[in-house]
Short mmCIF file of C-alpha atoms and ligand atoms in Angstrom, two decimals:
data_model
loop_
_atom_site.label_atom_id
_atom_site.label_comp_id
_atom_site.label_asym_id
_atom_site.label_seq_id
_atom_site.Cartn_x
_atom_site.Cartn_y
_atom_site.Cartn_z
CA UNK Q 388 -0.01 0.00 -0.01
CA UNK Q 389 1.20 3.60 -0.94
CA UNK Q 390 0.44 5.98 1.92
CA UNK Q 391 0.48 9.58 2.15
CA UNK Q 392 0.41 11.37 5.59
CA UNK Q 393 -0.76 15.08 5.61
CA UNK Q 394 0.61 16.94 8.73
CA UNK Q 395 3.88 17.50 10.49
CA UNK Q 396 3.76 17.23 14.10
CA UNK Q 397 4.57 14.43 16.70
CA UNK Q 398 1.18 12.84 15.99
CA UNK Q 399 2.11 12.43 12.31
CA UNK Q 400 5.66 11.21 13.22
CA UNK Q 401 4.07 8.60 15.46
CA UNK Q 402 1.64 7.70 12.48
CA UNK Q 403 4.54 7.52 10.20
CA UNK Q 404 6.45 5.30 12.70
CA UNK Q 405 3.66 2.82 13.10
CA UNK Q 406 3.10 2.64 9.15
CA UNK Q 407 6.75 1.98 8.51
CA UNK Q 408 6.53 -0.99 10.85
CA UNK Q 409 3.67 -2.42 8.83
CA UNK Q 410 4.62 -4.89 6.13
CA UNK Q 411 1.43 -3.92 4.12
CA UNK Q 412 3.16 -0.34 3.62
CA UNK Q 413 5.26 -0.48 0.51
CA UNK Q 414 5.71 3.26 0.17
CA UNK Q 415 5.31 6.05 2.67
CA UNK Q 416 5.07 9.86 2.10
CA UNK Q 417 4.41 12.79 4.51
CA UNK Q 418 3.75 16.37 3.57
CA UNK Q 419 4.97 18.67 4.82
CA UNK Q 420 6.49 16.50 7.46
CA UNK Q 421 9.41 17.66 9.79
CA UNK Q 422 13.06 16.91 10.20
CA UNK Q 423 12.38 13.69 12.16
CA UNK Q 424 9.61 12.20 9.90
CA UNK Q 425 12.33 12.52 7.07
CA UNK Q 426 13.73 9.36 8.38
CA UNK Q 427 10.83 7.29 7.77
CA UNK Q 428 8.84 8.70 4.90
CA UNK Q 429 9.61 10.74 2.03
CA UNK Q 430 8.68 14.37 2.38
CA UNK Q 431 7.05 16.69 0.04
CA UNK Q 432 5.96 20.26 0.33
CA UNK Q 433 2.35 21.04 0.34
CA UNK Q 434 -0.06 23.76 1.70
CA UNK Q 435 -1.98 21.19 3.94
CA UNK Q 436 -4.90 23.55 4.05
CA UNK Q 437 -5.32 23.40 0.19
CA UNK Q 438 -7.44 20.40 -0.75
CA UNK Q 439 -6.71 20.68 -4.65
CA UNK Q 440 -3.14 20.85 -3.86
CA UNK Q 441 -3.16 17.86 -1.54
CA UNK Q 442 -5.33 16.06 -3.94
CA UNK Q 443 -2.99 16.65 -6.62
CA UNK Q 444 -0.08 15.45 -4.65
CA UNK Q 445 -1.90 12.30 -3.87
CA UNK Q 446 -2.70 11.65 -7.53
CA UNK Q 447 0.91 12.33 -8.44
CA UNK Q 448 2.35 9.93 -5.83
CA UNK Q 449 -0.41 7.28 -6.79
CA UNK Q 450 -1.28 7.03 -3.10
CA UNK Q 451 -3.66 4.23 -2.26
CA UNK Q 452 -4.55 5.97 1.13
CA UNK Q 453 -4.37 9.53 2.48
CA UNK Q 454 -4.19 9.96 6.10
CA UNK Q 455 -5.09 13.53 7.16
CA UNK Q 456 -3.61 14.26 10.79
CA UNK Q 457 -4.41 17.86 11.96
CA UNK Q 458 -7.66 19.38 12.40
CA UNK Q 459 -7.30 22.66 10.37
CA UNK Q 460 -7.17 20.78 6.84
CA UNK Q 461 -10.07 18.58 7.91
CA UNK Q 462 -12.17 21.56 8.92
CA UNK Q 463 -10.91 23.07 5.49
CA UNK Q 464 -12.52 20.01 3.53
CA UNK Q 465 -9.14 18.54 2.32
CA UNK Q 466 -10.46 14.99 3.05
CA UNK Q 467 -13.56 15.76 0.64
CA UNK Q 468 -11.05 16.88 -2.12
CA UNK Q 469 -8.91 13.77 -2.02
CA UNK Q 470 -11.92 11.47 -2.03
CA UNK Q 471 -13.44 13.43 -5.00
CA UNK Q 472 -10.37 11.85 -6.88
CA UNK Q 473 -11.37 8.45 -5.88
CA UNK Q 474 -8.53 7.90 -3.45
CA UNK Q 475 -9.28 6.44 -0.13
CA UNK Q 476 -8.92 9.03 2.83
CA UNK Q 477 -8.70 8.60 6.50
CA UNK Q 478 -10.53 11.71 7.98
CA UNK Q 479 -13.87 13.11 7.98
CA UNK Q 480 -15.59 15.45 5.57
CA UNK Q 481 -15.70 19.45 6.07
CA UNK Q 482 -19.16 18.91 7.35
CA UNK Q 483 -18.54 16.18 9.76
CA UNK Q 484 -15.16 17.81 11.02
CA UNK Q 485 -17.51 20.48 12.37
CA UNK Q 486 -17.74 18.16 15.49
CA UNK Q 487 -14.32 19.77 16.43
CA UNK Q 488 -14.41 22.83 14.45
CA UNK Q 489 -17.46 24.31 16.28
CA UNK Q 490 -18.05 23.72 19.88
CA UNK Q 491 -21.58 24.84 19.66
CA UNK Q 492 -22.26 22.30 16.83
CA UNK Q 493 -20.65 19.46 18.94
CA UNK Q 494 -23.21 20.40 21.70
CA UNK Q 495 -26.00 20.19 19.39
CA UNK Q 496 -25.11 16.83 18.22
CA UNK Q 497 -24.62 15.58 21.53
CA UNK Q 498 -27.89 17.03 22.70
CA UNK Q 499 -29.82 15.19 19.97
CA UNK Q 500 -27.78 11.94 20.30
CA UNK Q 501 -28.46 11.80 24.18
CA UNK Q 502 -24.51 11.98 24.83
CA UNK Q 503 -23.62 12.97 28.43
CA UNK Q 504 -21.99 16.41 28.54
CA UNK Q 505 -21.66 19.43 30.72
CA UNK Q 506 -24.77 21.99 30.63
CA UNK Q 507 -23.79 24.98 28.45
CA UNK Q 508 -24.76 28.08 26.81
CA UNK Q 509 -23.82 29.72 23.57
CA UNK Q 510 -23.33 33.42 23.95
CA UNK Q 511 -22.51 36.16 21.53
CA UNK Q 512 -23.46 39.33 23.61
CA UNK Q 513 -21.74 40.66 27.07
CA UNK Q 514 -25.14 40.18 28.60
CA UNK Q 515 -25.51 36.69 27.61
CA UNK Q 516 -22.05 36.01 29.01
CA UNK Q 517 -22.85 37.47 32.31
CA UNK Q 518 -26.08 35.76 32.59
CA UNK Q 519 -24.24 32.36 31.78
CA UNK Q 520 -21.40 33.02 34.10
CA UNK Q 521 -23.93 33.80 36.75
CA UNK Q 522 -25.87 30.80 36.16
CA UNK Q 523 -23.08 28.23 36.62
CA UNK Q 524 -20.93 30.18 39.18
CA UNK Q 525 -17.04 29.47 39.67
CA UNK Q 526 -15.09 27.73 38.48
CA UNK Q 527 -15.85 29.24 35.20
CA UNK Q 528 -15.42 27.30 31.91
CA UNK Q 529 -15.46 29.57 28.74
CA UNK Q 530 -14.66 28.31 25.47
CA UNK Q 531 -13.98 30.05 22.00
CA UNK Q 532 -16.38 28.41 19.80
CA UNK Q 533 -14.01 27.98 16.82
CA UNK Q 534 -10.68 26.06 16.57
CA UNK Q 535 -8.02 27.43 18.73
CA UNK Q 536 -5.40 24.78 19.25
CA UNK Q 537 -6.05 23.63 22.74
CA UNK Q 538 -5.74 27.43 23.75
CA UNK Q 539 -9.32 28.65 23.25
CA UNK Q 540 -10.46 27.39 26.66
CA UNK Q 541 -10.24 29.35 30.00
CA UNK Q 542 -11.05 27.62 33.14
CA UNK Q 543 -10.79 30.21 36.19
CA UNK Q 544 -12.34 31.30 39.40
CA UNK Q 545 -11.65 34.82 38.53
CA UNK Q 546 -14.95 36.23 37.25
CA UNK Q 547 -13.16 39.29 35.43
CA UNK Q 548 -10.80 36.68 33.65
CA UNK Q 549 -13.63 34.55 32.68
CA UNK Q 550 -15.50 37.68 31.31
CA UNK Q 551 -12.59 39.15 29.43
CA UNK Q 552 -11.89 35.82 27.65
CA UNK Q 553 -15.50 35.56 26.70
CA UNK Q 554 -15.82 39.00 25.25
CA UNK Q 555 -12.45 38.61 23.48
CA UNK Q 556 -14.33 35.67 21.44
CA UNK Q 557 -16.94 36.40 18.79
CA UNK Q 558 -19.15 33.41 20.05
CA UNK Q 559 -18.38 31.53 23.20
CA UNK Q 560 -19.71 28.40 24.95
CA UNK Q 561 -19.98 28.68 28.60
CA UNK Q 562 -20.51 25.84 30.53
CA UNK Q 563 -20.74 23.85 33.86
CA UNK Q 564 -17.29 22.93 35.31
CA UNK Q 565 -16.59 19.23 35.39
CA UNK Q 566 -14.56 17.71 38.15
CA UNK Q 567 -12.88 14.35 38.15
CA UNK Q 568 -9.85 12.81 36.10
CA UNK Q 569 -9.83 13.34 32.28
CA UNK Q 570 -9.53 10.53 29.85
CA UNK Q 571 -8.88 10.76 25.86
CA UNK Q 572 -10.53 7.84 24.05
CA UNK Q 573 -10.08 7.42 20.42
CA UNK Q 574 -12.18 5.36 18.21
CA UNK Q 575 -11.67 4.56 14.46
CA UNK Q 576 -15.11 4.75 12.49
CA UNK Q 577 -16.32 4.32 8.86
CA UNK Q 578 -19.47 6.19 9.80
CA UNK Q 579 -21.30 3.27 10.91
CA UNK Q 580 -18.94 0.68 12.70
CA UNK Q 581 -16.96 1.93 15.96
CA UNK Q 582 -13.81 0.57 16.87
CA UNK Q 583 -12.43 2.15 20.19
CA UNK Q 584 -8.67 2.17 20.81
CA UNK Q 585 -7.22 1.87 24.22
CA UNK Q 586 -7.72 5.03 26.57
CA UNK Q 587 -4.96 7.31 27.35
CA UNK Q 588 -4.39 10.49 29.69
CA UNK Q 589 -2.92 13.82 28.52
CA UNK Q 590 -1.34 16.51 30.64
CA UNK Q 591 -2.86 19.80 29.65
CA UNK Q 592 -1.31 22.26 31.68
CA UNK Q 593 2.23 23.68 31.22
CA UNK Q 594 3.59 22.90 34.62
CA UNK Q 595 4.03 20.27 37.04
CA UNK Q 596 1.11 19.60 39.29
CA UNK Q 597 -1.33 20.83 36.58
CA UNK Q 598 -0.20 24.60 37.03
CA UNK Q 599 0.11 27.18 34.60
CA UNK Q 600 -1.63 27.74 31.30
CA UNK Q 601 -3.47 25.14 29.10
CA UNK Q 602 -1.35 23.95 26.34
CA UNK Q 603 -1.76 21.46 23.37
CA UNK Q 604 -0.52 18.53 25.62
CA UNK Q 605 2.63 18.13 27.59
CA UNK Q 606 2.68 14.38 27.81
CA UNK Q 607 0.64 11.14 28.08
CA UNK Q 608 0.36 7.57 29.30
CA UNK Q 609 -1.49 4.41 28.64
CA UNK Q 610 -2.83 2.42 29.75
CA UNK Q 611 -4.96 3.72 32.69
CA UNK Q 612 -4.73 1.21 35.32
CA UNK Q 613 -7.07 3.31 37.81
CA UNK Q 614 -9.81 3.30 35.15
CA UNK Q 615 -12.92 1.12 35.30
CA UNK Q 616 -12.38 -1.83 32.97
CA UNK Q 617 -15.72 -1.28 31.55
CA UNK Q 618 -15.14 2.21 30.68
CA UNK Q 619 -14.25 1.57 27.12
CA UNK Q 620 -17.36 -0.47 26.43
CA UNK Q 621 -19.55 2.13 28.38
CA UNK Q 622 -18.26 5.16 26.37
CA UNK Q 623 -18.44 3.19 23.00
CA UNK Q 624 -22.20 2.60 23.92
CA UNK Q 625 -23.06 5.95 25.36
CA UNK Q 626 -20.85 8.46 23.49
CA UNK Q 627 -19.14 7.11 20.44
CA UNK Q 628 -21.70 4.86 18.86
CA UNK Q 629 -24.69 7.24 19.50
CA UNK Q 630 -22.50 10.35 18.15
CA UNK Q 631 -21.66 8.44 14.89
CA UNK Q 632 -25.33 7.40 14.36
CA UNK Q 633 -26.41 10.84 14.93
CA UNK Q 634 -24.08 12.35 12.36
CA UNK Q 635 -25.12 9.48 9.87
CA UNK Q 636 -28.80 10.32 10.38
CA UNK Q 637 -28.12 14.08 9.58
CA UNK Q 638 -26.66 13.09 6.19
CA UNK Q 639 -23.03 14.14 7.25
CA UNK Q 640 -21.55 10.65 8.25
CA UNK Q 641 -18.38 10.80 10.14
CA UNK Q 642 -15.50 8.65 8.98
CA UNK Q 643 -11.97 8.73 10.41
CA UNK Q 644 -10.80 9.19 14.11
CA UNK Q 645 -13.45 10.16 16.67
CA UNK Q 646 -11.72 11.57 19.87
CA UNK Q 647 -13.72 11.77 22.90
CA UNK Q 648 -12.20 14.16 25.41
CA UNK Q 649 -14.10 12.72 28.74
CA UNK Q 650 -14.38 13.83 32.43
CA UNK Q 651 -14.82 10.74 34.99
CA UNK Q 652 -17.15 12.85 37.30
CA UNK Q 653 -18.64 11.75 40.58
CA UNK Q 654 -21.85 11.62 38.40
CA UNK Q 655 -20.59 9.60 35.70
CA UNK Q 656 -18.67 10.03 32.44
CA UNK Q 657 -19.18 13.52 30.73
CA UNK Q 658 -17.80 14.54 27.15
CA UNK Q 659 -15.61 17.48 27.54
CA UNK Q 660 -14.95 18.01 23.88
CA UNK Q 661 -14.82 16.15 20.75
CA UNK Q 662 -11.79 16.11 18.13
CA UNK Q 663 -12.12 14.80 14.69
CA UNK Q 664 -8.58 13.63 14.42
CA UNK Q 665 -5.85 11.86 16.46
CA UNK Q 666 -4.98 13.57 19.71
CA UNK Q 667 -1.40 14.73 20.37
CA UNK Q 668 0.46 13.68 22.44
CA UNK Q 669 -1.94 10.61 23.17
CA UNK Q 670 -1.60 9.22 19.87
CA UNK Q 671 2.20 8.57 20.70
CA UNK Q 672 1.36 6.24 23.58
CA UNK Q 673 -1.53 4.68 21.91
CA UNK Q 674 0.05 3.66 18.78
CA UNK Q 675 3.14 2.54 20.76
CA UNK Q 676 0.73 -0.08 22.15
CA UNK Q 677 -1.09 -1.05 19.17
CA UNK Q 678 -0.09 -4.36 17.76
CA UNK Q 679 -2.65 -4.59 14.93
CA UNK Q 680 -0.86 -3.08 11.52
CA UNK Q 681 -2.18 0.41 11.22
CA UNK Q 682 -2.47 0.76 7.48
CA UNK Q 683 -5.19 -1.96 7.03
CA UNK Q 684 -7.18 -0.31 10.01
CA UNK Q 685 -7.15 3.13 8.76
CA UNK Q 686 -7.95 1.91 5.15
CA UNK Q 687 -10.98 -0.33 6.42
CA UNK Q 688 -12.27 3.03 7.98
CA UNK Q 689 -11.63 4.95 4.77
CA UNK Q 690 -13.41 2.39 2.47
CA UNK Q 691 -16.38 1.56 4.74
CA UNK Q 692 -15.34 -2.06 5.72
CA UNK Q 693 -14.55 -1.89 9.43
CA UNK Q 694 -17.31 -4.28 10.39
CA UNK Q 695 -15.39 -7.11 8.74
CA UNK Q 696 -12.09 -5.92 10.41
CA UNK Q 697 -10.66 -8.49 12.78
CA UNK Q 698 -10.47 -7.36 16.68
CA UNK Q 699 -7.68 -5.15 17.68
CA UNK Q 700 -4.57 -6.63 19.32
CA UNK Q 701 -2.58 -4.45 22.04
CA UNK Q 702 0.68 -4.83 24.01
CA UNK Q 703 0.13 -5.62 27.59
CA UNK Q 704 2.79 -3.13 28.47
CA UNK Q 705 2.64 0.69 28.88
CA UNK Q 706 3.91 3.67 27.07
CA UNK Q 707 4.79 7.18 28.56
CA UNK Q 708 5.51 10.42 26.34
CA UNK Q 709 7.06 13.68 27.50
CA UNK Q 710 6.85 16.73 25.44
CA UNK Q 711 9.86 19.09 25.18
CA UNK Q 712 8.52 22.49 24.40
CA UNK Q 713 10.38 25.72 23.33
CA UNK Q 714 11.23 28.55 25.49
CA UNK Q 715 7.97 30.67 26.19
CA UNK Q 716 5.58 28.06 24.96
CA UNK Q 717 2.44 28.13 25.13
CA UNK Q 718 2.82 31.87 24.61
CA UNK Q 719 4.80 32.82 21.15
CA UNK Q 720 7.63 30.23 21.25
CA UNK Q 721 11.19 30.95 20.34
CA UNK Q 722 12.44 28.81 17.51
CA UNK Q 723 15.76 28.17 15.72
CA UNK Q 724 17.51 26.72 18.70
CA UNK Q 725 19.70 23.65 18.02
CA UNK Q 726 18.74 20.33 19.45
CA UNK Q 727 21.46 17.89 20.36
CA UNK Q 728 21.58 14.28 21.88
CA UNK Q 729 18.88 12.84 19.31
CA UNK Q 730 21.63 10.29 18.23
CA UNK Q 731 22.49 9.37 21.57
CA UNK Q 732 18.90 8.41 22.40
CA UNK Q 733 18.76 6.40 19.06
CA UNK Q 734 22.08 4.73 20.03
CA UNK Q 735 21.40 3.89 23.64
CA UNK Q 736 17.78 3.68 24.33
CA UNK Q 737 16.44 0.54 22.91
CA UNK Q 738 12.90 1.12 24.41
CA UNK Q 739 12.58 4.96 23.70
CA UNK Q 740 12.51 6.93 20.77
CA UNK Q 741 12.13 10.77 20.01
CA UNK Q 742 9.20 11.81 17.81
CA UNK Q 743 9.54 15.30 16.33
CA UNK Q 744 7.01 18.03 16.34
CA UNK Q 745 8.27 21.61 15.64
CA UNK Q 746 11.75 20.83 14.21
CA UNK Q 747 13.15 21.45 10.86
CA UNK Q 748 16.75 21.10 9.33
CA UNK Q 749 18.65 24.67 9.24
CA UNK Q 750 20.85 25.61 6.35
CA UNK Q 751 24.01 23.55 7.81
CA UNK Q 752 21.74 20.48 8.12
CA UNK Q 753 21.40 20.71 12.01
CA UNK Q 754 17.99 19.89 13.74
CA UNK Q 755 16.52 23.14 15.07
CA UNK Q 756 13.37 24.06 16.88
CA UNK Q 757 10.66 25.32 14.53
CA UNK Q 758 7.49 25.34 16.79
CA UNK Q 759 6.02 25.27 20.36
CA UNK Q 760 5.89 21.56 21.23
CA UNK Q 761 9.29 20.40 19.68
CA UNK Q 762 9.77 16.77 20.58
CA UNK Q 763 7.75 14.00 21.97
CA UNK Q 764 9.91 11.61 23.91
CA UNK Q 765 8.19 8.34 23.88
CA UNK Q 766 9.16 5.04 25.89
CA UNK Q 767 7.52 1.76 26.34
CA UNK Q 768 7.89 -0.81 29.33
CA UNK Q 769 6.34 -3.59 31.03
CA UNK Q 770 4.69 -1.14 33.29
CA UNK Q 771 4.02 2.49 33.56
CA UNK Q 772 7.04 3.04 36.15
CA UNK Q 773 9.56 1.25 33.48
CA UNK Q 774 8.15 3.38 30.49
CA UNK Q 775 8.41 6.52 32.56
CA UNK Q 776 11.91 5.95 33.68
CA UNK Q 777 13.03 5.26 30.24
CA UNK Q 778 11.36 8.25 28.76
CA UNK Q 779 12.81 10.58 31.14
CA UNK Q 780 16.25 8.92 30.87
CA UNK Q 781 16.19 9.65 26.91
CA UNK Q 782 14.78 13.38 27.68
CA UNK Q 783 17.86 13.97 29.75
CA UNK Q 784 20.12 13.25 27.07
CA UNK Q 785 18.30 16.10 24.91
CA UNK Q 786 19.44 19.40 25.07
CA UNK Q 787 17.40 22.51 23.62
CA UNK Q 788 18.35 25.81 25.02
CA UNK Q 789 15.43 27.51 26.90
CA UNK Q 790 13.29 24.51 26.77
CA UNK Q 791 11.01 23.18 29.37
CA UNK Q 792 9.11 19.88 30.05
CA UNK Q 793 7.04 18.68 32.93
CA UNK Q 794 8.82 16.27 35.20
CA UNK Q 795 5.42 14.49 36.62
CA UNK Q 796 4.12 12.97 33.52
CA UNK Q 797 2.58 9.74 34.89
CA UNK Q 798 4.32 10.18 38.33
CA UNK Q 799 1.26 9.68 40.35
CA UNK Q 800 -0.15 6.75 38.33
CA UNK Q 801 3.26 4.88 38.60
CA UNK Q 802 3.51 5.47 42.27
CA UNK Q 803 0.06 4.11 43.00
CA UNK Q 804 0.79 0.84 40.67
CA UNK Q 805 4.10 0.27 43.03
CA UNK Q 806 2.08 1.03 46.21
CA UNK Q 807 -0.59 -1.62 44.91
CA UNK Q 808 1.98 -4.36 44.41
CA UNK Q 809 3.61 -3.50 47.71
CA UNK Q 810 1.04 -2.83 50.20
CA UNK Q 811 3.18 -3.18 53.28
CA UNK Q 812 5.43 -0.33 51.66
P1 AMP W 265 -11.07 21.46 25.49
O1 AMP W 265 -10.32 22.42 24.57
O2 AMP W 265 -12.59 21.39 25.49
O3 AMP W 265 -10.55 20.06 25.58
O4 AMP W 265 -10.57 22.19 26.80
C1 AMP W 265 -9.23 22.17 27.44
C2 AMP W 265 -9.18 21.77 28.77
O5 AMP W 265 -9.95 22.58 29.65
C3 AMP W 265 -9.69 20.37 28.86
O6 AMP W 265 -9.00 19.35 28.78
C4 AMP W 265 -10.01 20.54 30.46
O7 AMP W 265 -8.97 20.29 31.39
C5 AMP W 265 -10.54 21.94 30.69
N1 AMP W 265 -12.10 21.85 30.49
C6 AMP W 265 -12.77 21.98 29.38
N2 AMP W 265 -13.93 21.93 29.77
C7 AMP W 265 -14.16 21.71 30.99
C8 AMP W 265 -15.27 21.64 32.13
N3 AMP W 265 -16.57 21.80 31.51
N4 AMP W 265 -15.05 21.53 33.22
C9 AMP W 265 -13.51 21.48 33.71
N5 AMP W 265 -12.68 21.53 32.81
C10 AMP W 265 -12.77 21.66 31.46
N1 LIG W 266 -4.17 16.20 23.39
C1 LIG W 266 -5.06 17.01 23.17
C2 LIG W 266 -5.58 17.28 21.79
O1 LIG W 266 -4.97 16.71 20.96
O2 LIG W 266 -6.38 18.11 21.37
#
C-alpha cells in the first residue's frame, strides 16, 4: 500500500513510525512532515490547507490511502477533495469535522444523540455572557467556539478573567465545570462501525502539578490502570456509537478518528469535547501499544469495511511520552535553537524514541526547533514505572536551549501502581 500522511507534528511522526513498521506499506510519504519524519517517510512540500493541492499530490504519488492528521485541513475540507479523486482518505468530511470545528455544533449533536456532557450556553453578547457565568458560578469554563489549538479554553475562578476571555471571542460556549480525572478515548470509525482504541491520559497544563496555562498537551500515558475496566465499553455505548449514528442520520457521516475528551465525574462520564482527529500527544502512547498493523485498519475506515475488520491486538505493556517545549511556549515560542542528543537516544535507548513536532533542518543541516511543542520523547515498558523511567532517561540526553518539560508525567499513576503491588510499603 502506498500511503500519504498530511501534517508535520509528533502525531504524524507517530503515525509514520507505526506505518513504517507495517509490512503492507510499500511506500510512505508525508507532507509537509518535519526533520524527524524524514527518516521514515519521503517528504513533500504542500499547503496542507489546500484540498486541491493535497489531492494533486496524492494523484501524482499514486497514493492508495491518504491520512489527514491535523484538524485545520479537515475543517477546510481536504478529505473531501482527496475522496473526490477516488482515493481512499482517512479523515472526516468538512461537514463532519465541524464536530471539532465548532463547539456549539458539537453540543447540538450531543443533545440530539443523548450523549452526556456539561450543561452549556452559547453566547454572543456581554449580557448573555454575564447571565451564563452567573448561572453556573465558579469555577468558570469559557470556550471560544472555533478552532484554537487547545488554547481557546479558559477555566478560572476569576470572574473578570472569565468575562475578559468571553468578550474577546466572537461566539463562546460557557459551561458547567466538570470535576474528576480526564480520559482521552479514540475510536476509528467508517461512519457506521465504531472501533475504540485504548484510553490514554493527557497532561494539558504547562507546569508540574497541573499548574500554569493550558497547552496542546505536555505528555501522556497509556494504559490507565485506575480506570474502570468497563470504561471503554460504556463510552462506546453511551458516547461514540450514538454520536456516529446521529451524524449519519443528519446526512453527514463521520469517518476517520473520533476523539472523545472525557471527564470521569462523581456523577458519571461526561464529554468535555470531541476532536475529529488523533490527539497529540496521546497518539504517541496509544500507537506505541497497538500491535495490529495500522494501515489496514485506517484503510478499512476509509473504505467502509470496518465491520469485517478483526479485533485489535494490544501490547500488555505501557507507554509514556514527555513533550519538550520551546522557551516561552504556550505563548509565542522562540524557534531556531539547535537540538542535540538525538543520536544518543537512538544509539543507547532501545525502548525509547524521539518523535519530532516543531523541528526542521537549518541551512547547515542541523536539527533546530521550529515550533512550540518540539519533541515528544516516547518510551515503552512492561509497566508504567518502567516506561516513565525510560522516557525521562531519554529526555535527559537531549538539550534544547531554553526548553521546558514537565517532570511529573505519569508520576502519580506509576507510584500508585507500585504501592498497590507492595501494600506493606
Ligand atoms: P477543550 O479544548 O474543550 O478540551 O478544553 C481544554 C481543557 O480545559 C480540558 O482538557 C479540561 O482540562 C478543561 N475543561 C474544558 N471543559 C471543562 C469543563 N466543562 N469542566 C472542567 N474543565 C474543563
Ligand atoms: N491532546 C489534546 C489534543 O490533541 O487536542
